[in-house]
Amino acid sequence: MRALGLKNPRWLPLHVLLGVVFLSGLCTLALGSVSYQWNFEAVWGYRTKFLAGWAVTILLAICSLVLSTCLGLLAALMRRSVWMPFRATAIVYTELIRSTPLLVQILLLYYGIFQAVGLQNRFVAGVVILSLFAGAYISEIIRAGIEGIPQTQLESARSLGFTPFQTYRFVILPQALRQILPPMTGQFISLIKDSSLLSIIGVQELTLNAREINSYTYSTLESYLPLALGYLLLTLPLSMLAHQLEKRIGYGS
Amino acid sequence: MDLEIRDLQLGLGGKDILQGMTLPQVSANVFALIGPSGGGKSTLLRVIGGLLPPDGGEVLLNRERLPEDEKSLRQCRRKTGMVFQNWNLFHHLTAFENLMLPLTQVQGMPVEEAEAKSMACLERFQLADHAHKKPHQLSGGQQQRVAIIRALVIEPRCLLLDEPTSALDPEMAAQVLEMIEEVAAQGTPVMLVTHHLAFARRVSDTTLFLAEGQITEHGPTSAFFERPQTEACRRFLDRVMRM
Ligand SMILES: Nc1ncnc2c1ncn2[C@@H]1O[C@H](COP(=O)(O)OP(=O)(O)OP(=O)(O)O)[C@@H](O)[C@H]1O
Ligand SMILES: [Mg+2]
């Protein structure tokens, strides 16, 4: 909640509502001055195309979340490995991904590598690219989660006679999970938003479909306002969930 | 409890900490370990608890030699109750779960029995009302008392306490000390590292004075405090008692 500057999270819905009313008031004023002609009827005819794009976006985000979590876990464990080549590989992977724009990665991987190896399915290509991208960030989230456990907790487990496996199972895992869940939710939100960039390689997701609807109907705002709304419907609940989780991990320290 | 130490050697991070520490066999129910900072009190307690395998020499507890391999040492730790400064409890578990986890998973006690035992132990020390609170919802003193209960509930052969009150304010410290006194009076052997010399004097039967990795003086507590033998020990007592 601190991030939003709110003292009492119960007021969050009210704040959001007030914000929306205020902002839409501003927009109406701005648009009113250029006398925009609304034409929702033409766009309404393409509602199934819109919904299909929305479904693809959701599916893209979910598939990428699963794959990137696996990749992230692997990279995090490799980073903690005692074997140098593992550590080096993990470091190069995370640093390369985190230091280049996603758009560049999409272009390079799709046109440079996937076309060369004959990966034709755009959806699969999209999932792989997004997962490689998010995996680098997730590996850092997981690493921080494990390394954030105070040494005294492990020492306590040892003094009680826990085996190393029991320590992982009953102390490290549950404590790390609490640390990891809120930033993971944030990462999922990013995945949903970042998937819009896949429109440039022709993945039939929400953004691409909205752009196509716009080109058929010549009604920009009627296509793009629902587009923004489509993303908000997915990300706002998740962002509230992240805040809830964040509150729950507090050990009061 | 009997304790004997023969030529104990231990190095940490390339530094010799204990260089041939020796103690003839002494019997006591409550041992107090005192001495200047860096003298090796915590290190010795960790060796006795089976957390730090020594590089050489031997420690005999009740005439039994401490083992050297990790597996037997783990068995030793399971029979020893240990409480260190602060943050002993698992953050993600309630007070009750903190007692239950080692009982069921490590000691292999059936769940119902463990539940009954944990609850009885919390009640005995007036902490039953706090059973279902997480550590961060407890005061520092309550946390430390739960930690002591967790060490006691396994019915350890001895209880090792390393400055269990040093992170607490005086009132909370007093509560914890009271509890330790009660535990000792009921017959559980205790080895206590503490800066509360008046307390050490009251509850312990034998005092060991550690400085520079050696037990430079030891003896029955009353004699020890009345007639310290070495100059170093006298100066230490003077300095600390004056505060
Ligand atoms: N992990 C370690 N690596 C290197 N040196 C260590 C380590 N732990 C302890 N020491 C050193 O060993 C010596 C004894 O430390 P120890 O913690 O046993 O002293 P202590 O008597 O408990 O002191 P205090 O009263 O301050 O707790 C100190 O000089 C300390 O610097
Ligand atoms: Mg110490």
Coordinates of N, CA and C in Angstrom, one line a residue, chain B residues 90-195:
Chain B
F90 N 10.8 -19.6 14.1 CA 10.6 -19.5 12.7 C 9.6 -18.4 12.4
H91 N 9.9 -17.5 11.6 CA 9.0 -16.3 11.3 C 7.7 -16.7 10.8
H92 N 7.6 -17.7 10.0 CA 6.4 -18.0 9.2 C 5.4 -18.9 10.0
L93 N 5.8 -19.3 11.2 CA 4.9 -20.2 12.0 C 4.5 -19.5 13.3
T94 N 3.3 -19.9 13.8 CA 2.8 -19.4 15.1 C 3.7 -20.0 16.2
A95 N 3.5 -19.5 17.4 CA 4.2 -20.0 18.6 C 4.0 -21.5 18.7
F96 N 2.7 -21.9 18.6 CA 2.3 -23.3 18.7 C 3.0 -24.1 17.6
E97 N 2.9 -23.6 16.4 CA 3.5 -24.4 15.3 C 5.0 -24.5 15.4
N98 N 5.6 -23.5 16.0 CA 7.1 -23.5 16.3 C 7.4 -24.7 17.2
L99 N 6.5 -25.0 18.1 CA 6.8 -26.1 19.0 C 6.5 -27.4 18.3
M100 N 5.4 -27.4 17.5 CA 5.0 -28.6 16.9 C 5.9 -29.2 15.8
L101 N 6.5 -28.2 15.0 CA 7.4 -28.7 13.9 C 8.5 -29.6 14.3
P102 N 9.4 -29.2 15.2 CA 10.4 -30.1 15.6 C 9.9 -31.4 16.3
L103 N 8.8 -31.2 17.1 CA 8.3 -32.4 17.8 C 7.8 -33.5 16.8
T104 N 7.1 -33.1 15.8 CA 6.5 -34.1 14.9 C 7.5 -34.5 13.8
Q105 N 8.3 -33.5 13.3 CA 9.1 -33.8 12.1 C 10.5 -34.4 12.6
V106 N 11.0 -33.8 13.6 CA 12.4 -34.2 14.0 C 12.3 -35.3 15.1
Q107 N 11.5 -35.1 16.1 CA 11.4 -36.1 17.2 C 10.5 -37.3 16.8
G108 N 9.7 -37.1 15.8 CA 8.8 -38.2 15.4 C 7.7 -38.5 16.3
M109 N 7.2 -37.5 17.0 CA 6.1 -37.7 18.0 C 4.8 -37.7 17.3
P110 N 3.9 -38.6 17.6 CA 2.5 -38.5 17.0 C 1.9 -37.2 17.2
V111 N 1.1 -36.7 16.3 CA 0.5 -35.4 16.3 C -0.3 -35.1 17.6
E112 N -1.2 -36.0 18.0 CA -2.0 -35.7 19.1 C -1.2 -35.5 20.4
E113 N -0.2 -36.4 20.5 CA 0.6 -36.3 21.7 C 1.4 -35.0 21.7
A114 N 1.9 -34.6 20.5 CA 2.7 -33.4 20.4 C 1.8 -32.2 20.7
E115 N 0.6 -32.2 20.2 CA -0.3 -31.1 20.5 C -0.6 -30.9 22.0
A116 N -0.9 -32.0 22.6 CA -1.2 -32.0 24.0 C 0.0 -31.4 24.8
K117 N 1.2 -31.9 24.4 CA 2.4 -31.6 25.1 C 2.8 -30.1 24.9
S118 N 2.6 -29.6 23.7 CA 2.9 -28.2 23.3 C 2.0 -27.3 24.1
M119 N 0.7 -27.6 24.1 CA -0.2 -26.8 24.8 C 0.0 -26.7 26.3
A120 N 0.3 -27.9 26.8 CA 0.6 -28.0 28.3 C 1.8 -27.1 28.7
C121 N 2.8 -27.2 27.8 CA 4.0 -26.5 28.1 C 3.8 -24.9 28.0
L122 N 3.0 -24.5 27.0 CA 2.7 -23.1 26.9 C 1.9 -22.6 28.1
E123 N 1.0 -23.5 28.5 CA 0.1 -23.1 29.7 C 1.0 -23.0 30.9
R124 N 1.9 -23.9 31.1 CA 2.8 -23.9 32.3 C 3.5 -22.6 32.4
F125 N 3.9 -21.9 31.3 CA 4.6 -20.7 31.4 C 3.7 -19.5 31.0
Q126 N 2.4 -19.6 31.2 CA 1.4 -18.6 30.9 C 1.5 -18.0 29.5
L127 N 1.7 -18.8 28.5 CA 1.8 -18.3 27.2 C 0.7 -18.9 26.3
A128 N -0.2 -19.6 26.9 CA -1.3 -20.3 26.1 C -2.1 -19.2 25.3
D129 N -2.3 -18.0 25.9 CA -3.1 -17.0 25.1 C -2.4 -16.6 23.9
H130 N -1.1 -16.8 23.8 CA -0.4 -16.3 22.6 C 0.0 -17.5 21.7
A131 N -0.6 -18.6 21.9 CA -0.2 -19.8 21.2 C -0.3 -19.6 19.7
H132 N -1.4 -18.9 19.2 CA -1.6 -18.8 17.8 C -1.2 -17.5 17.2
K133 N -0.2 -16.9 17.8 CA 0.4 -15.6 17.3 C 1.7 -16.0 16.6
K134 N 2.0 -15.2 15.5 CA 3.3 -15.3 14.9 C 4.3 -14.5 15.7
P135 N 5.6 -14.9 15.5 CA 6.6 -14.2 16.3 C 6.5 -12.7 16.3
H136 N 6.2 -12.1 15.1 CA 6.2 -10.6 15.0 C 5.0 -10.0 15.8
Q137 N 4.1 -10.9 16.2 CA 2.9 -10.3 17.0 C 3.2 -10.5 18.5
L138 N 4.4 -11.1 18.8 CA 4.8 -11.2 20.2 C 5.9 -10.2 20.6
S139 N 5.9 -9.9 21.9 CA 7.0 -9.0 22.3 C 8.3 -9.8 22.3
G140 N 9.4 -9.1 22.4 CA 10.7 -9.8 22.3 C 10.9 -10.8 23.5
G141 N 10.4 -10.4 24.6 CA 10.4 -11.3 25.8 C 9.6 -12.6 25.6
Q142 N 8.4 -12.4 25.0 CA 7.5 -13.5 24.8 C 8.2 -14.4 23.7
Q143 N 8.7 -13.8 22.7 CA 9.4 -14.6 21.7 C 10.5 -15.5 22.3
Q144 N 11.3 -14.9 23.2 CA 12.4 -15.6 23.7 C 11.9 -16.7 24.7
R145 N 10.8 -16.4 25.4 CA 10.2 -17.5 26.3 C 9.7 -18.6 25.5
V146 N 9.0 -18.3 24.3 CA 8.5 -19.4 23.5 C 9.7 -20.2 22.9
A147 N 10.8 -19.5 22.6 CA 12.0 -20.2 22.1 C 12.5 -21.2 23.2
I148 N 12.5 -20.7 24.4 CA 12.9 -21.6 25.5 C 12.0 -22.8 25.7
I149 N 10.7 -22.5 25.5 CA 9.7 -23.6 25.6 C 10.0 -24.6 24.5
R150 N 10.3 -24.1 23.3 CA 10.5 -25.0 22.2 C 11.7 -25.9 22.4
A151 N 12.7 -25.3 23.1 CA 13.9 -26.1 23.5 C 13.6 -27.1 24.6
L152 N 12.6 -26.8 25.4 CA 12.3 -27.6 26.6 C 11.4 -28.8 26.3
V153 N 10.5 -28.5 25.3 CA 9.4 -29.4 25.1 C 9.9 -30.8 24.6
I154 N 11.1 -30.8 24.0 CA 11.6 -32.1 23.6 C 12.3 -32.9 24.7
E155 N 12.2 -32.3 25.9 CA 12.8 -32.9 27.1 C 14.3 -33.2 26.8
P156 N 15.1 -32.1 26.6 CA 16.5 -32.3 26.3 C 17.3 -32.7 27.5
R157 N 18.5 -33.3 27.1 CA 19.3 -33.7 28.3 C 20.0 -32.5 28.9
C158 N 20.1 -31.4 28.1 CA 20.5 -30.2 28.8 C 20.1 -29.0 27.9
L159 N 20.0 -27.8 28.5 CA 19.6 -26.6 27.9 C 20.7 -25.6 27.7
L160 N 21.1 -25.2 26.5 CA 22.2 -24.3 26.3 C 21.6 -22.9 26.0
L161 N 21.9 -21.9 26.7 CA 21.4 -20.6 26.5 C 22.5 -19.6 26.3
D162 N 22.6 -19.0 25.1 CA 23.6 -18.0 24.8 C 23.0 -16.6 24.9
E163 N 23.3 -15.9 25.9 CA 22.8 -14.5 26.1 C 21.4 -14.4 25.7
P164 N 20.5 -15.2 26.2 CA 19.1 -15.1 25.7 C 18.4 -13.8 26.0
T165 N 19.0 -13.0 26.8 CA 18.3 -11.7 27.2 C 19.0 -10.5 26.7
S166 N 20.1 -10.7 25.9 CA 20.9 -9.5 25.6 C 20.1 -8.5 24.6
A167 N 19.1 -9.0 23.9 CA 18.4 -8.1 23.0 C 17.2 -7.5 23.6
L168 N 17.0 -7.8 24.9 CA 15.7 -7.4 25.5 C 15.9 -6.2 26.5
D169 N 14.8 -5.4 26.7 CA 14.9 -4.4 27.7 C 14.7 -5.0 29.1
P170 N 15.1 -4.3 30.1 CA 15.3 -4.9 31.4 C 14.0 -5.6 31.9
E171 N 12.8 -5.1 31.7 CA 11.7 -5.8 32.2 C 11.4 -7.1 31.5
M172 N 11.6 -7.1 30.2 CA 11.4 -8.4 29.5 C 12.5 -9.4 29.9
A173 N 13.7 -8.8 30.0 CA 14.8 -9.7 30.4 C 14.5 -10.4 31.7
A174 N 13.9 -9.6 32.7 CA 13.6 -10.1 34.0 C 12.7 -11.3 33.9
Q175 N 11.6 -11.2 33.0 CA 10.7 -12.3 32.8 C 11.4 -13.5 32.3
V176 N 12.3 -13.3 31.3 CA 13.0 -14.5 30.8 C 13.9 -15.1 31.8
L177 N 14.6 -14.3 32.6 CA 15.5 -14.8 33.6 C 14.7 -15.6 34.7
E178 N 13.5 -15.1 35.0 CA 12.6 -15.8 36.0 C 12.3 -17.2 35.5
M179 N 12.0 -17.2 34.2 CA 11.6 -18.5 33.6 C 12.8 -19.5 33.7
I180 N 14.0 -19.0 33.3 CA 15.2 -19.8 33.3 C 15.4 -20.4 34.7
E181 N 15.2 -19.5 35.7 CA 15.4 -19.9 37.1 C 14.4 -21.0 37.5
E182 N 13.2 -20.9 37.0 CA 12.2 -21.9 37.3 C 12.6 -23.3 36.7
V183 N 13.0 -23.2 35.4 CA 13.4 -24.4 34.7 C 14.6 -25.1 35.4
A184 N 15.6 -24.3 35.8 CA 16.7 -24.9 36.5 C 16.3 -25.5 37.8
A185 N 15.4 -24.8 38.5 CA 15.0 -25.3 39.8 C 14.3 -26.6 39.7
Q186 N 13.6 -26.8 38.5 CA 12.9 -28.1 38.3 C 13.8 -29.2 37.8
G187 N 15.1 -28.9 37.7 CA 16.0 -30.0 37.5 C 16.6 -30.2 36.1
T188 N 16.2 -29.4 35.1 CA 16.8 -29.5 33.8 C 18.2 -28.9 33.8
P189 N 19.2 -29.7 33.4 CA 20.6 -29.1 33.4 C 20.6 -27.9 32.5
V190 N 21.3 -26.8 32.9 CA 21.4 -25.6 32.1 C 22.8 -25.2 32.0
M191 N 23.2 -24.7 30.8 CA 24.5 -24.0 30.6 C 24.2 -22.7 30.1
L192 N 24.6 -21.6 30.8 CA 24.1 -20.3 30.5 C 25.2 -19.3 30.3
V193 N 25.2 -18.6 29.1 CA 26.2 -17.5 28.9 C 25.4 -16.3 29.2
T194 N 25.9 -15.4 30.1 CA 25.1 -14.2 30.4 C 26.0 -13.1 30.9
H195 N 25.5 -11.9 30.7 CA 26.2 -10.7 31.3 C 25.6 -10.3 32.6

